[in-house]
Coordinates of C-alpha atoms and ligand atoms in Angstrom, one line a residue:
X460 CA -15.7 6.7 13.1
X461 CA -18.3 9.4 13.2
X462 CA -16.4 12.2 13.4
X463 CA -14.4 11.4 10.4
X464 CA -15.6 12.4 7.2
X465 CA -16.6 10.1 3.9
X466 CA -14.0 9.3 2.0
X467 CA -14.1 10.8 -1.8
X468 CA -15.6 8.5 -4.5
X469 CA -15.8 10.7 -7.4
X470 CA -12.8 9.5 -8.5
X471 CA -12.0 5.9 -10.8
X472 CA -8.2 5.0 -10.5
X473 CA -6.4 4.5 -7.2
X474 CA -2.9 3.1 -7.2
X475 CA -1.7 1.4 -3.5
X476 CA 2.3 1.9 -2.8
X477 CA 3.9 0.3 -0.2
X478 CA 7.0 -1.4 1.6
X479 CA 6.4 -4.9 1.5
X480 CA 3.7 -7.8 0.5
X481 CA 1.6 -8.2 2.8
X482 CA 1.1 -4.5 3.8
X483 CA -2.3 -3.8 1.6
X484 CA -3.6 -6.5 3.5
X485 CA -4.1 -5.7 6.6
X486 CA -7.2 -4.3 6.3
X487 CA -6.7 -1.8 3.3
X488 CA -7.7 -4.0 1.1
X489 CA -10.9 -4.2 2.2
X490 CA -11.5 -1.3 0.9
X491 CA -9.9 -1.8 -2.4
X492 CA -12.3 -4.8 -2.6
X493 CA -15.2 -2.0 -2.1
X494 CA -13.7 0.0 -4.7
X495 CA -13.9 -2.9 -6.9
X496 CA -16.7 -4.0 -6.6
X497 CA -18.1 -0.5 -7.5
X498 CA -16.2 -0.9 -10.9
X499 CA -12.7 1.1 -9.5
X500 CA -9.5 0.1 -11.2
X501 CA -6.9 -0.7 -8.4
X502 CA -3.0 -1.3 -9.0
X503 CA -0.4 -2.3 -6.5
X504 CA 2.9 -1.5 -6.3
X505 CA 5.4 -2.8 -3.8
X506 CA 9.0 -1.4 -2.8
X507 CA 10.2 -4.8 -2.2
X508 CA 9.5 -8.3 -2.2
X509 CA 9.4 -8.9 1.5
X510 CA 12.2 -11.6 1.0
X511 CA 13.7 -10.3 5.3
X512 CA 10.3 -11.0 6.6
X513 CA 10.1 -14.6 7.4
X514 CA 12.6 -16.0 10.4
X515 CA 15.0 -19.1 9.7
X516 CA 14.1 -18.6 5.8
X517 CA 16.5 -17.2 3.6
X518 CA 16.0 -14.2 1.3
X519 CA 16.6 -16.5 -1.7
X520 CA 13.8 -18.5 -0.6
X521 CA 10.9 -16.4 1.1
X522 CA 11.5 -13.5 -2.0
X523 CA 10.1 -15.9 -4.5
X524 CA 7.4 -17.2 -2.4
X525 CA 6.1 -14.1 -1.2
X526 CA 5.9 -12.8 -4.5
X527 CA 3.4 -15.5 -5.3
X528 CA 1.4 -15.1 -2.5
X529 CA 0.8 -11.3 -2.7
X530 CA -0.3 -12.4 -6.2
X531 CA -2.7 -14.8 -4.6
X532 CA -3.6 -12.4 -2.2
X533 CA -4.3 -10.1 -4.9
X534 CA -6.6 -12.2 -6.7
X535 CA -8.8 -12.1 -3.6
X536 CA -9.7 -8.6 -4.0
X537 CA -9.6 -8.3 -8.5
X538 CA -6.7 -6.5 -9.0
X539 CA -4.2 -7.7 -11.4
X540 CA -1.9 -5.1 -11.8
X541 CA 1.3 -6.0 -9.5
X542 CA 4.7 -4.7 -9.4
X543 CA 7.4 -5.0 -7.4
X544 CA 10.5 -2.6 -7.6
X545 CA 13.0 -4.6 -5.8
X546 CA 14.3 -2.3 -3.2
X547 CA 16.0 -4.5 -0.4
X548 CA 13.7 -5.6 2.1
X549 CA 14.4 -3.7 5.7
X550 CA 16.8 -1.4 3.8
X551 CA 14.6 0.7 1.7
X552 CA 16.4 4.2 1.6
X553 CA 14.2 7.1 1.4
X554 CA 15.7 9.4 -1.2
X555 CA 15.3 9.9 -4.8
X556 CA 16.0 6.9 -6.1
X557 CA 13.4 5.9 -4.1
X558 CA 11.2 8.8 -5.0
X559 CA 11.8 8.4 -9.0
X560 CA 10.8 4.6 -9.2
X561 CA 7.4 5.2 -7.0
X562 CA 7.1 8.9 -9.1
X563 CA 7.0 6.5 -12.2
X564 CA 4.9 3.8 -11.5
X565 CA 2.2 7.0 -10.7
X566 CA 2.8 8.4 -14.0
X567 CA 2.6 4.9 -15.4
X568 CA -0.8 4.4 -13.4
X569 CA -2.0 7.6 -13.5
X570 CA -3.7 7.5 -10.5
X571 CA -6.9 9.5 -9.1
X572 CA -6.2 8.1 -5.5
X573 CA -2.6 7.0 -4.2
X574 CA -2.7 5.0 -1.3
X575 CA 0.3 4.2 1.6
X576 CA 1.0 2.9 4.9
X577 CA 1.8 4.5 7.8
X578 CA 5.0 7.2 7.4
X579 CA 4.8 8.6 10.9
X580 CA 7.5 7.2 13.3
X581 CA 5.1 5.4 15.7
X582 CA 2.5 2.6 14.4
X583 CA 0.5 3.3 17.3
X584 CA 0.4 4.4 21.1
X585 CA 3.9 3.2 22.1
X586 CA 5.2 1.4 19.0
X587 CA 8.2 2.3 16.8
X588 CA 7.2 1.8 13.1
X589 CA 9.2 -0.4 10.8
X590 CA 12.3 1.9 9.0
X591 CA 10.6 0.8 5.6
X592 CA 6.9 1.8 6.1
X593 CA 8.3 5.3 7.1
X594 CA 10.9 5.7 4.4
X595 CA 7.9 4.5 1.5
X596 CA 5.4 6.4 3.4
X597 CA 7.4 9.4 3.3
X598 CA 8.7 9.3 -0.1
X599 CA 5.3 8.6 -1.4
X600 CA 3.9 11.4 0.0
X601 CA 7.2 13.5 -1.8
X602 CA 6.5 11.5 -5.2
X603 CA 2.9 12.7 -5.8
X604 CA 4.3 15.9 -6.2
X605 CA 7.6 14.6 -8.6
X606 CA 5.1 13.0 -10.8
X607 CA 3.5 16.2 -11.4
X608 CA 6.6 18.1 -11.8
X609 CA 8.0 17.9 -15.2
X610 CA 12.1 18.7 -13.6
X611 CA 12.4 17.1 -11.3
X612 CA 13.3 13.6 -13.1
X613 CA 13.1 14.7 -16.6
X614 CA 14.3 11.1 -17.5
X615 CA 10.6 10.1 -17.3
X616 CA 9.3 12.4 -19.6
X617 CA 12.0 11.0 -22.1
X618 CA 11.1 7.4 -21.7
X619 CA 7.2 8.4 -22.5
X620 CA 6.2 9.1 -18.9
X621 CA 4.5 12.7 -18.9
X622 CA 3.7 14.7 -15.5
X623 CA 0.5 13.5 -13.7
X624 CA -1.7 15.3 -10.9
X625 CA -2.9 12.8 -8.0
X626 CA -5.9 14.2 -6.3
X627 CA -5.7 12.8 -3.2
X628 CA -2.9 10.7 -1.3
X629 CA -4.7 8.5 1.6
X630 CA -2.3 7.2 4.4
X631 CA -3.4 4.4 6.9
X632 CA -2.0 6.5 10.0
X633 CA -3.0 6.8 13.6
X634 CA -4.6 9.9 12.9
X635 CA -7.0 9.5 9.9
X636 CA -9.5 11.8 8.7
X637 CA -11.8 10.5 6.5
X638 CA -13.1 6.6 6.5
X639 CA -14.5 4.7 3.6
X640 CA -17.4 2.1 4.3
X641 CA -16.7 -1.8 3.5
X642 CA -19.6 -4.3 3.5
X643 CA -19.0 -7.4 5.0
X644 CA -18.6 -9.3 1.6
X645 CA -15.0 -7.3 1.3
X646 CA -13.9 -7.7 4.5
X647 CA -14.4 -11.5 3.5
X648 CA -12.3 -11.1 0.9
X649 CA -9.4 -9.0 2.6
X650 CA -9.6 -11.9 5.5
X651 CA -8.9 -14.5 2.6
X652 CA -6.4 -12.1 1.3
X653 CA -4.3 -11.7 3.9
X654 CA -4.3 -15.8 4.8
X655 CA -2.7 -16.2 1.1
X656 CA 0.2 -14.9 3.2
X657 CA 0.3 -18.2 4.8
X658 CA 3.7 -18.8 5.2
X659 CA 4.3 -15.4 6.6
X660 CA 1.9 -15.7 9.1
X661 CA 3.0 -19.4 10.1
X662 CA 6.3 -17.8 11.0
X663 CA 4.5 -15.3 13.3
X664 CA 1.6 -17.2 15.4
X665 CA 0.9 -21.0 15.9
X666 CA -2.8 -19.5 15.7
X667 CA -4.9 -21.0 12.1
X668 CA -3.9 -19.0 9.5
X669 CA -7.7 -17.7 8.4
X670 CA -7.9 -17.0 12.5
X671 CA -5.2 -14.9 12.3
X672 CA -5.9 -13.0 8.9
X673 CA -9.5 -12.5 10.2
X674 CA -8.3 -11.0 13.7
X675 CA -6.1 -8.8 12.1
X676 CA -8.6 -7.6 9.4
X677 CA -11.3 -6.6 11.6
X678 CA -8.8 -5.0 14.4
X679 CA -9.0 -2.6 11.7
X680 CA -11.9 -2.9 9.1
X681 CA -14.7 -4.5 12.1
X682 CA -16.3 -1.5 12.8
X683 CA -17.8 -1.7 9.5
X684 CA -15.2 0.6 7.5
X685 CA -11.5 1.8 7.1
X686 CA -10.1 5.0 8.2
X687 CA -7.5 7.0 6.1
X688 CA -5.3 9.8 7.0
X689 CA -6.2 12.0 3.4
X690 CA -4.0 14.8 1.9
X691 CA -5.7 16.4 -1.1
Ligands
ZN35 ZN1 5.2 -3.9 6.1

C-alpha cells in the first residue's frame, strides 16, 4: 500500500454503482463506513437485484430476499439511500440503456465521488470477471461523462435532471492507485455487512457465515485500508 497515494477527502457526496447486492460488500464498504463516520453522505445504486446468484433458488425467490438483505447490509455501514434498477441479473447489457439509467441516478445524486467494481476482463491473476461487473464497470465509467453532457440523453434534463460534473470515479481493480485508510471499527461493520448476505453465502461455503464475511473483508481491507483504481 505505500506506494499508492491517499485517496481524496475534500469532497462530501460519493454515490457506489454496481452489478449486483452484495458487491459493495466485499470490502468497499469499509470504506464507505469511514466515510460515514467522518460525516460523508453515501448512496447505493444497484443494476440488479441479484435474483441469478443463489443455486437451486429461483429468481422469483432469491430477488426479493436479496433485496432485503442488501438493505440490512446497508444499515451496517448508515446509508439509507438504495436503489435498484432492475436490469436482469447475469444479463446486464452494456449500452445506453444501461448508461442512461446509471447517468440518472448521478444526476439524481449528484455525486462528488462515484464508485464501481471491477470493469477490466480479469478479477485477478488468472480469473475471468463476471460479464455484469464488466458491462456496469464499463458503462459507469462512460456515464460520468453523459451526466455531464447535456445531449447526450436530453430526456433527463426534461424530467428535471440537469448535467452534473463527478470529480473523481474510483474502481476496485487489480491495479489501484490511490488507497483510503479504514479503522478497525469499519471493517467491523463491513464484516457484519456482508454476513447480512446470509443466504447468499450459505449457498457458497458450509463455512459460518460471520467466518466467511470476515475472510472475505480483510482479504481485501486487512492491511489496514482499501485500494482504488481512481480516474479524476
Ligand atoms: Zn457481483
Amino acid at each position: 500500500m505505500s506506494t499508492l497515494q491517499e485517496f481524496p477527502q475534500d469532497w462530501q457526496r460519493a454515490l457506489v454503482l454496481v452489478a449486483h447486492p452484495d458487491d459493495p460488500e466485499y470490502g468497499m464498504a469499509a470504506a464507505v463506513a469511514e466515510w460515514i463516520a467522518a460525516g460523508k453522505h453515501v448512496s447505493y445504486v444497484l443494476a440488479t437485484r441479484g435474483e441469478a446468484g443463489i443455486a437451486g433458488m429461483a429468481p422469483t425467490e432469491s430477488g426479493p430476499l436479496r433485496t432485503v438483505e442488501q438493505a440490512n447490509a446497508c444499515a451496517h455501514v448508515g446509508v439509507s439511500d438504495l436503489v435498484f434498477l432492475d436490469h436482469p441479473d447475469g444479463r446486464i447489457q452494456e449500452g445506453p440503456a444501461l448508461r442512461r439509467d446509471l447517468a440518472r441516478e448521478i444526476r439524481r445524486v449528484r455525486p462528488d465521488v462515484v464508485l464501481t467494481l471491477n470493469h477490466r476482463d480479469e478479477w485477478g491473476p488468472g480469473r475471468w470477471n463476471s460479464a455484469d461487473h464488466r458491462a456496469v464497470g464499463r458503462a459507469v465509467l462512460d456515464a460520468v461523462g453523459d451526466a455531464d453532457n447535456e445531449w447526450i440523453f436530453p430526456e433527463l434534463l426534461e424530467a428535471g435532471l440537469p448535467r452534473h460534473k463527478t470529480l473523481w470515479v474510483a474502481v476496485m481493480s487489480p491495479q489501484p492507485t490511490h488507497a483510503q485508510p479504514v479503522s478497525a471499527a469499519s471493517i467491523e461493520k463491513a464484516v457484519a455487512s456482508l454476513a447480512e448476505h446470509a443466504r447468499y453465502l450459505q449457498a457458497l461455503s458450509d463455512e459460518p457465515v460471520v467466518e466467511q464475511a470476515r475472510a472475505q473483508v480483510q482479504m481485501v481491507a486487512g492491511s489496514g485500508a482499501v485500494a482504488f483504481e481512481l480516474f479524476g
